[in-house]
Amino acid sequence: LHKKYALQILYKVRDIFKAENSVVDVPVPEGAHVTVCGDVHGQYYDLCNIFELNGKPSETNPYLFNGDFVDRGSFSIEVILQLFAYKCLYPKHFHLNRGNHETINMNKMYGFEGEVAAKYSKDMMRLFTDIFQWLPLAHVIGTKVLVVHGGLFSKEETCLDDLRKIGSSRHQEPPDEGPMTEMLWSDPGPNKGLMPSKRGVGVAFGEDVTEKFLKANGLELLIRSHECKDEGYEVEHSGKTITVFSAPNYCDQMGNKGAFIHLDKTLKPKFTTFTAVPHPAVRPMQYAGMYGSFFGS
């Protein structure tokens, strides 16, 4: 896509995200539905396959993509411009959450910064960073389903209203700790309570933590992404936590399926799994580390 038109999409979508809150409510009226997808990670041809399988986005076929649109896969520009273009077309029916890879350090390390510089210019990366910082952090579907990229929180008293109050202060890089960072980085764990995260950021939260948070906030289900799963999804915590991951054969080597979740008025999840499709012979991480010196650490 010519830079002129790419910039038009970027400026328009930035205005849309700036007008949204840190938590966006997505109604599901009678007869309607929404599709929730997980990490795509620059796998553009697999993204196109999702739309082939499930229909292109429209006002009657809404989507929520749950972060990590870019990095690792080497078609991240194509992915992000397509997602942003759909957001411009259907701002109330096409939704995007921020993931931990919509951040400066991850983009520098895992390829998106280099890809932007190679396909457009290093200056355009500043605009992408600005937009990523305006992305919502969570969506609530049908008042009962919380969708965040990572997971829950180290402080038991953190509630949904606290996440809503983040508001425009989300326009920053994730701090070293706190709810914003934990929403992007935490993972469910098999043990009760809270444990240090294997990632060194966020926490591992147990089934009791999930149950308590959902009950306290009038919610029934947590949908998150952030982890590659063999079948493209995994149901944990007695059905209260679902991980969905939409990048099949992740990095051309994991052999996993991708998945997406269909939610109608009942909010009972229905899963579709799919396998990877062929793509041009450009290896994952093709652009990683090429342009890391363009910006400060």
mmCIF file of C-alpha atoms in Angstrom:
data_model
loop_
_atom_site.group_PDB
_atom_site.id
_atom_site.type_symbol
_atom_site.label_atom_id
_atom_site.label_comp_id
_atom_site.label_asym_id
_atom_site.label_seq_id
_atom_site.Cartn_x
_atom_site.Cartn_y
_atom_site.Cartn_z
ATOM 1 C CA LEU A 1 0.000 0.000 0.000
ATOM 2 C CA HIS A 2 1.366 3.416 -0.945
ATOM 3 C CA LYS A 3 2.603 5.421 2.037
ATOM 4 C CA LYS A 4 0.078 8.165 1.331
ATOM 5 C CA TYR A 5 -2.860 5.818 1.866
ATOM 6 C CA ALA A 6 -1.226 4.036 4.790
ATOM 7 C CA LEU A 7 -0.867 7.382 6.559
ATOM 8 C CA GLN A 8 -4.518 8.223 5.905
ATOM 9 C CA ILE A 9 -5.533 4.981 7.635
ATOM 10 C CA LEU A 10 -3.163 5.622 10.553
ATOM 11 C CA TYR A 11 -4.318 9.189 11.216
ATOM 12 C CA LYS A 12 -7.974 8.188 10.991
ATOM 13 C CA VAL A 13 -7.650 5.163 13.272
ATOM 14 C CA ARG A 14 -5.710 7.175 15.848
ATOM 15 C CA ASP A 15 -8.643 9.573 16.171
ATOM 16 C CA ILE A 16 -11.016 6.621 16.644
ATOM 17 C CA PHE A 17 -8.911 5.011 19.381
ATOM 18 C CA LYS A 18 -8.385 8.329 21.180
ATOM 19 C CA ALA A 19 -12.176 8.650 21.473
ATOM 20 C CA GLU A 20 -12.495 5.170 23.038
ATOM 21 C CA ASN A 21 -12.041 4.372 26.707
ATOM 22 C CA SER A 22 -9.516 1.998 28.254
ATOM 23 C CA VAL A 23 -12.390 -0.512 28.582
ATOM 24 C CA VAL A 24 -14.904 -0.763 25.725
ATOM 25 C CA ASP A 25 -18.355 -2.321 26.147
ATOM 26 C CA VAL A 26 -19.553 -4.521 23.278
ATOM 27 C CA PRO A 27 -23.296 -5.308 23.320
ATOM 28 C CA VAL A 28 -24.602 -8.563 21.854
ATOM 29 C CA PRO A 29 -28.297 -8.015 21.076
ATOM 30 C CA GLU A 30 -30.740 -10.797 20.251
ATOM 31 C CA GLY A 31 -29.785 -12.413 16.945
ATOM 32 C CA ALA A 32 -26.306 -10.864 16.967
ATOM 33 C CA HIS A 33 -22.874 -12.365 17.630
ATOM 34 C CA VAL A 34 -19.198 -11.420 17.931
ATOM 35 C CA THR A 35 -16.042 -13.347 16.982
ATOM 36 C CA VAL A 36 -13.019 -13.154 19.291
ATOM 37 C CA CYS A 37 -9.562 -13.849 17.842
ATOM 38 C CA GLY A 38 -6.245 -14.114 19.654
ATOM 39 C CA ASP A 39 -2.655 -13.343 18.675
ATOM 40 C CA VAL A 40 -2.020 -13.019 14.921
ATOM 41 C CA HIS A 41 1.672 -12.006 15.125
ATOM 42 C CA GLY A 42 2.220 -10.791 11.588
ATOM 43 C CA GLN A 43 0.828 -13.951 9.927
ATOM 44 C CA TYR A 44 -1.132 -12.089 7.267
ATOM 45 C CA TYR A 45 -2.144 -15.059 5.149
ATOM 46 C CA ASP A 46 -3.570 -16.827 8.199
ATOM 47 C CA LEU A 47 -5.476 -13.636 9.046
ATOM 48 C CA CYS A 48 -6.983 -13.669 5.548
ATOM 49 C CA ASN A 49 -7.918 -17.303 6.126
ATOM 50 C CA ILE A 50 -9.874 -16.349 9.258
ATOM 51 C CA PHE A 51 -11.970 -13.997 7.142
ATOM 52 C CA GLU A 52 -12.413 -16.729 4.520
ATOM 53 C CA LEU A 53 -13.631 -19.176 7.161
ATOM 54 C CA ASN A 54 -15.749 -16.824 9.238
ATOM 55 C CA GLY A 55 -16.710 -14.056 6.828
ATOM 56 C CA LYS A 56 -15.287 -10.584 6.364
ATOM 57 C CA PRO A 57 -15.932 -8.015 9.079
ATOM 58 C CA SER A 58 -19.106 -5.965 8.761
ATOM 59 C CA GLU A 59 -21.782 -4.391 10.942
ATOM 60 C CA THR A 60 -23.493 -7.781 11.061
ATOM 61 C CA ASN A 61 -20.258 -9.779 11.496
ATOM 62 C CA PRO A 62 -18.282 -8.004 14.240
ATOM 63 C CA TYR A 63 -14.841 -9.027 15.470
ATOM 64 C CA LEU A 64 -12.589 -8.455 18.460
ATOM 65 C CA PHE A 65 -8.853 -9.095 17.984
ATOM 66 C CA ASN A 66 -7.161 -9.526 21.339
ATOM 67 C CA GLY A 67 -3.709 -7.990 20.855
ATOM 68 C CA ASP A 68 -0.307 -9.055 19.499
ATOM 69 C CA PHE A 69 -1.116 -8.174 15.914
ATOM 70 C CA VAL A 70 2.542 -7.602 15.020
ATOM 71 C CA ASP A 71 6.083 -8.989 15.588
ATOM 72 C CA ARG A 72 7.621 -12.395 14.856
ATOM 73 C CA GLY A 73 5.710 -12.921 11.604
ATOM 74 C CA SER A 74 7.182 -10.907 8.724
ATOM 75 C CA PHE A 75 3.903 -9.600 7.302
ATOM 76 C CA SER A 76 3.072 -7.414 10.290
ATOM 77 C CA ILE A 77 2.589 -4.280 8.185
ATOM 78 C CA GLU A 78 -0.005 -6.056 6.067
ATOM 79 C CA VAL A 79 -1.764 -7.354 9.178
ATOM 80 C CA ILE A 80 -1.894 -4.073 11.057
ATOM 81 C CA LEU A 81 -2.995 -1.978 8.083
ATOM 82 C CA GLN A 82 -5.802 -4.436 7.305
ATOM 83 C CA LEU A 83 -6.970 -4.453 10.923
ATOM 84 C CA PHE A 84 -6.781 -0.665 11.173
ATOM 85 C CA ALA A 85 -8.626 -0.257 7.857
ATOM 86 C CA TYR A 86 -11.480 -2.423 9.144
ATOM 87 C CA LYS A 87 -11.543 -0.359 12.350
ATOM 88 C CA CYS A 88 -11.965 2.765 10.207
ATOM 89 C CA LEU A 89 -14.769 1.122 8.219
ATOM 90 C CA TYR A 90 -16.649 -0.306 11.209
ATOM 91 C CA PRO A 91 -15.546 1.562 14.348
ATOM 92 C CA LYS A 92 -18.417 0.192 16.457
ATOM 93 C CA HIS A 93 -18.235 -3.372 15.108
ATOM 94 C CA PHE A 94 -14.508 -4.066 14.797
ATOM 95 C CA HIS A 95 -12.550 -4.006 18.030
ATOM 96 C CA LEU A 96 -8.858 -4.204 18.937
ATOM 97 C CA ASN A 97 -7.226 -4.747 22.344
ATOM 98 C CA ARG A 98 -3.640 -3.834 23.065
ATOM 99 C CA GLY A 99 -1.241 -6.739 23.579
ATOM 100 C CA ASN A 100 2.206 -6.851 25.133
ATOM 101 C CA HIS A 101 3.685 -6.701 21.612
ATOM 102 C CA GLU A 102 2.075 -3.343 20.892
ATOM 103 C CA THR A 103 4.977 -1.754 22.763
ATOM 104 C CA ILE A 104 8.285 -0.122 21.877
ATOM 105 C CA ASN A 105 10.655 -2.680 23.409
ATOM 106 C CA MET A 106 8.917 -5.690 21.874
ATOM 107 C CA ASN A 107 8.669 -4.041 18.445
ATOM 108 C CA LYS A 108 12.368 -3.257 18.586
ATOM 109 C CA MET A 109 13.309 -6.825 19.508
ATOM 110 C CA TYR A 110 10.867 -8.957 17.497
ATOM 111 C CA GLY A 111 10.785 -7.347 14.097
ATOM 112 C CA PHE A 112 7.993 -4.797 13.673
ATOM 113 C CA GLU A 113 10.214 -1.733 13.987
ATOM 114 C CA GLY A 114 12.586 -3.153 11.384
ATOM 115 C CA GLU A 115 9.723 -4.097 9.082
ATOM 116 C CA VAL A 116 8.236 -0.589 9.243
ATOM 117 C CA ALA A 117 11.628 0.922 8.431
ATOM 118 C CA ALA A 118 12.185 -1.521 5.552
ATOM 119 C CA LYS A 119 8.731 -1.176 3.970
ATOM 120 C CA TYR A 120 8.063 2.508 4.716
ATOM 121 C CA SER A 121 10.356 4.650 6.865
ATOM 122 C CA LYS A 122 11.765 4.762 10.377
ATOM 123 C CA ASP A 123 9.729 7.918 11.065
ATOM 124 C CA MET A 124 6.446 6.050 10.580
ATOM 125 C CA MET A 125 7.274 3.855 13.580
ATOM 126 C CA ARG A 126 6.706 6.843 15.854
ATOM 127 C CA LEU A 127 3.140 7.081 14.571
ATOM 128 C CA PHE A 128 2.519 3.369 15.091
ATOM 129 C CA THR A 129 3.807 3.678 18.661
ATOM 130 C CA ASP A 130 1.476 6.616 19.291
ATOM 131 C CA ILE A 131 -1.503 4.605 18.006
ATOM 132 C CA PHE A 132 -0.569 1.481 19.967
ATOM 133 C CA GLN A 133 -0.569 3.557 23.155
ATOM 134 C CA TRP A 134 -4.171 4.641 22.440
ATOM 135 C CA LEU A 135 -5.454 1.083 21.980
ATOM 136 C CA PRO A 136 -8.057 -0.035 24.530
ATOM 137 C CA LEU A 137 -6.809 -2.441 27.199
ATOM 138 C CA ALA A 138 -9.989 -4.494 27.602
ATOM 139 C CA HIS A 139 -13.443 -5.148 26.199
ATOM 140 C CA VAL A 140 -16.531 -6.386 28.014
ATOM 141 C CA ILE A 141 -18.846 -8.433 25.789
ATOM 142 C CA GLY A 142 -22.519 -8.563 26.669
ATOM 143 C CA THR A 143 -21.763 -7.183 30.182
ATOM 144 C CA LYS A 144 -20.499 -10.649 31.263
ATOM 145 C CA VAL A 145 -17.328 -11.573 29.347
ATOM 146 C CA LEU A 146 -14.057 -9.744 30.031
ATOM 147 C CA VAL A 147 -11.501 -9.895 27.211
ATOM 148 C CA VAL A 148 -7.912 -8.825 27.944
ATOM 149 C CA HIS A 149 -4.673 -9.877 26.296
ATOM 150 C CA GLY A 150 -2.855 -11.259 29.335
ATOM 151 C CA GLY A 151 -4.825 -11.729 32.510
ATOM 152 C CA LEU A 152 -5.608 -10.689 36.068
ATOM 153 C CA PHE A 153 -3.978 -8.766 38.855
ATOM 154 C CA SER A 154 -1.579 -8.982 41.781
ATOM 155 C CA LYS A 155 -3.869 -6.938 44.041
ATOM 156 C CA GLU A 156 -7.154 -8.589 44.978
ATOM 157 C CA GLU A 157 -8.923 -5.242 45.274
ATOM 158 C CA THR A 158 -8.355 -4.343 41.610
ATOM 159 C CA CYS A 159 -11.785 -4.136 39.968
ATOM 160 C CA LEU A 160 -13.334 -3.414 36.594
ATOM 161 C CA ASP A 161 -14.033 0.192 37.566
ATOM 162 C CA ASP A 162 -10.318 0.674 38.236
ATOM 163 C CA LEU A 163 -9.611 -0.464 34.669
ATOM 164 C CA ARG A 164 -12.180 1.967 33.304
ATOM 165 C CA LYS A 165 -10.580 4.798 35.301
ATOM 166 C CA ILE A 166 -7.242 4.240 33.533
ATOM 167 C CA GLY A 167 -8.828 6.164 30.654
ATOM 168 C CA SER A 168 -6.466 8.312 28.624
ATOM 169 C CA SER A 169 -3.570 7.662 31.025
ATOM 170 C CA ARG A 170 -3.103 4.395 29.101
ATOM 171 C CA HIS A 171 -1.292 6.508 26.480
ATOM 172 C CA GLN A 172 2.157 5.393 27.589
ATOM 173 C CA GLU A 173 4.449 2.399 27.573
ATOM 174 C CA PRO A 174 3.458 -0.158 30.218
ATOM 175 C CA PRO A 175 4.996 0.707 33.596
ATOM 176 C CA ASP A 176 7.119 -1.750 35.544
ATOM 177 C CA GLU A 177 4.100 -2.955 37.536
ATOM 178 C CA GLY A 178 0.412 -2.332 38.121
ATOM 179 C CA PRO A 179 -2.909 -3.228 36.491
ATOM 180 C CA MET A 180 -2.090 -1.968 32.991
ATOM 181 C CA THR A 181 1.038 -4.117 32.794
ATOM 182 C CA GLU A 182 -0.673 -7.148 34.326
ATOM 183 C CA MET A 183 -3.527 -6.932 31.799
ATOM 184 C CA LEU A 184 -0.927 -7.294 29.052
ATOM 185 C CA TRP A 185 1.408 -9.883 30.627
ATOM 186 C CA SER A 186 -0.263 -12.150 33.225
ATOM 187 C CA ASP A 187 -1.090 -15.841 32.659
ATOM 188 C CA PRO A 188 -3.466 -18.320 34.315
ATOM 189 C CA GLY A 189 -1.748 -20.868 36.524
ATOM 190 C CA PRO A 190 -2.664 -24.381 37.718
ATOM 191 C CA ASN A 191 -2.230 -23.586 41.409
ATOM 192 C CA LYS A 192 -4.418 -21.557 43.708
ATOM 193 C CA GLY A 193 -3.606 -17.968 44.551
ATOM 194 C CA LEU A 194 -0.960 -15.809 42.927
ATOM 195 C CA MET A 195 2.511 -16.909 41.863
ATOM 196 C CA PRO A 196 5.406 -15.038 40.247
ATOM 197 C CA SER A 197 5.157 -15.168 36.468
ATOM 198 C CA LYS A 198 7.561 -17.328 34.479
ATOM 199 C CA ARG A 199 7.905 -14.306 32.191
ATOM 200 C CA GLY A 200 9.264 -12.024 34.913
ATOM 201 C CA VAL A 201 6.384 -9.592 34.273
ATOM 202 C CA GLY A 202 2.804 -9.855 35.505
ATOM 203 C CA VAL A 203 1.589 -12.750 37.655
ATOM 204 C CA ALA A 204 0.327 -16.316 37.375
ATOM 205 C CA PHE A 205 -3.226 -16.340 38.770
ATOM 206 C CA GLY A 206 -5.091 -19.383 40.018
ATOM 207 C CA GLU A 207 -8.664 -20.554 39.604
ATOM 208 C CA ASP A 208 -9.692 -19.031 42.942
ATOM 209 C CA VAL A 209 -8.378 -15.629 41.830
ATOM 210 C CA THR A 210 -10.347 -15.863 38.598
ATOM 211 C CA GLU A 211 -13.544 -16.915 40.363
ATOM 212 C CA LYS A 212 -13.281 -14.154 42.952
ATOM 213 C CA PHE A 213 -12.590 -11.425 40.358
ATOM 214 C CA LEU A 214 -15.442 -12.500 38.085
ATOM 215 C CA LYS A 215 -17.932 -12.731 40.964
ATOM 216 C CA ALA A 216 -16.927 -9.368 42.426
ATOM 217 C CA ASN A 217 -17.398 -7.645 39.072
ATOM 218 C CA GLY A 218 -20.600 -9.323 37.902
ATOM 219 C CA LEU A 219 -18.768 -11.234 35.174
ATOM 220 C CA GLU A 220 -19.001 -14.872 34.079
ATOM 221 C CA LEU A 221 -15.989 -15.508 31.841
ATOM 222 C CA LEU A 222 -12.435 -14.320 31.173
ATOM 223 C CA ILE A 223 -11.114 -14.614 27.608
ATOM 224 C CA ARG A 224 -7.418 -13.948 27.121
ATOM 225 C CA SER A 225 -4.670 -14.781 24.609
ATOM 226 C CA HIS A 226 -0.896 -14.343 25.016
ATOM 227 C CA GLU A 227 0.052 -18.064 24.906
ATOM 228 C CA CYS A 228 0.431 -20.481 21.993
ATOM 229 C CA LYS A 229 -1.871 -23.502 22.425
ATOM 230 C CA ASP A 230 -1.645 -26.757 20.480
ATOM 231 C CA GLU A 231 -5.358 -26.710 19.573
ATOM 232 C CA GLY A 232 -5.513 -22.917 19.234
ATOM 233 C CA TYR A 233 -7.410 -22.579 22.503
ATOM 234 C CA GLU A 234 -7.516 -23.948 26.036
ATOM 235 C CA VAL A 235 -10.262 -23.903 28.660
ATOM 236 C CA GLU A 236 -9.038 -23.627 32.252
ATOM 237 C CA HIS A 237 -10.234 -22.736 35.740
ATOM 238 C CA SER A 238 -13.406 -24.878 35.537
ATOM 239 C CA GLY A 239 -14.449 -23.176 32.339
ATOM 240 C CA LYS A 240 -14.018 -19.628 33.667
ATOM 241 C CA THR A 241 -10.796 -18.816 31.769
ATOM 242 C CA ILE A 242 -10.286 -19.366 28.044
ATOM 243 C CA THR A 243 -7.068 -18.759 26.114
ATOM 244 C CA VAL A 244 -7.476 -18.175 22.366
ATOM 245 C CA PHE A 245 -4.505 -18.025 19.965
ATOM 246 C CA SER A 246 -5.001 -17.350 16.245
ATOM 247 C CA ALA A 247 -1.519 -17.808 14.740
ATOM 248 C CA PRO A 248 -1.355 -21.428 13.458
ATOM 249 C CA ASN A 249 2.044 -23.078 13.057
ATOM 250 C CA TYR A 250 3.411 -20.164 15.055
ATOM 251 C CA CYS A 251 6.699 -18.858 13.663
ATOM 252 C CA ASP A 252 6.544 -21.618 11.009
ATOM 253 C CA GLN A 253 7.698 -24.187 13.547
ATOM 254 C CA MET A 254 5.267 -24.847 16.398
ATOM 255 C CA GLY A 255 2.784 -27.024 14.493
ATOM 256 C CA ASN A 256 -0.162 -25.676 16.509
ATOM 257 C CA LYS A 257 -3.646 -24.941 15.230
ATOM 258 C CA GLY A 258 -5.207 -21.486 15.386
ATOM 259 C CA ALA A 259 -8.663 -20.813 16.802
ATOM 260 C CA PHE A 260 -11.365 -18.202 17.187
ATOM 261 C CA ILE A 261 -14.412 -17.987 19.458
ATOM 262 C CA HIS A 262 -17.998 -17.276 18.414
ATOM 263 C CA LEU A 263 -20.234 -15.674 21.063
ATOM 264 C CA ASP A 264 -23.945 -15.062 20.555
ATOM 265 C CA LYS A 265 -26.556 -13.645 22.934
ATOM 266 C CA THR A 266 -26.132 -16.658 25.263
ATOM 267 C CA LEU A 267 -22.399 -15.872 25.604
ATOM 268 C CA LYS A 268 -21.619 -19.580 25.461
ATOM 269 C CA PRO A 269 -18.317 -19.942 23.531
ATOM 270 C CA LYS A 270 -18.211 -21.942 20.317
ATOM 271 C CA PHE A 271 -14.737 -22.742 19.021
ATOM 272 C CA THR A 272 -13.455 -23.007 15.455
ATOM 273 C CA THR A 273 -9.941 -24.338 14.867
ATOM 274 C CA PHE A 274 -7.909 -24.059 11.676
ATOM 275 C CA THR A 275 -4.487 -24.898 10.297
ATOM 276 C CA ALA A 276 -1.870 -22.698 8.674
ATOM 277 C CA VAL A 277 -2.039 -21.727 5.012
ATOM 278 C CA PRO A 278 0.965 -21.222 2.692
ATOM 279 C CA HIS A 279 2.703 -17.862 2.578
ATOM 280 C CA PRO A 280 5.492 -16.333 0.452
ATOM 281 C CA ALA A 281 8.992 -17.502 1.274
ATOM 282 C CA VAL A 282 9.852 -14.856 3.846
ATOM 283 C CA ARG A 283 11.016 -16.332 7.130
ATOM 284 C CA PRO A 284 9.636 -15.227 10.501
ATOM 285 C CA MET A 285 11.713 -12.557 12.272
ATOM 286 C CA GLN A 286 13.082 -11.482 8.896
ATOM 287 C CA TYR A 287 13.317 -7.877 10.094
ATOM 288 C CA ALA A 288 14.230 -8.439 13.731
ATOM 289 C CA GLY A 289 17.184 -6.433 14.982
ATOM 290 C CA MET A 290 17.851 -4.689 11.670
ATOM 291 C CA TYR A 291 16.861 -1.207 12.765
ATOM 292 C CA GLY A 292 17.109 -1.351 16.532
ATOM 293 C CA SER A 293 19.538 1.562 16.699
ATOM 294 C CA PHE A 294 17.108 4.083 15.210
ATOM 295 C CA PHE A 295 15.471 4.899 18.526
ATOM 296 C CA GLY A 296 16.471 5.133 22.166
ATOM 297 C CA SER A 297 16.314 2.065 24.404
#
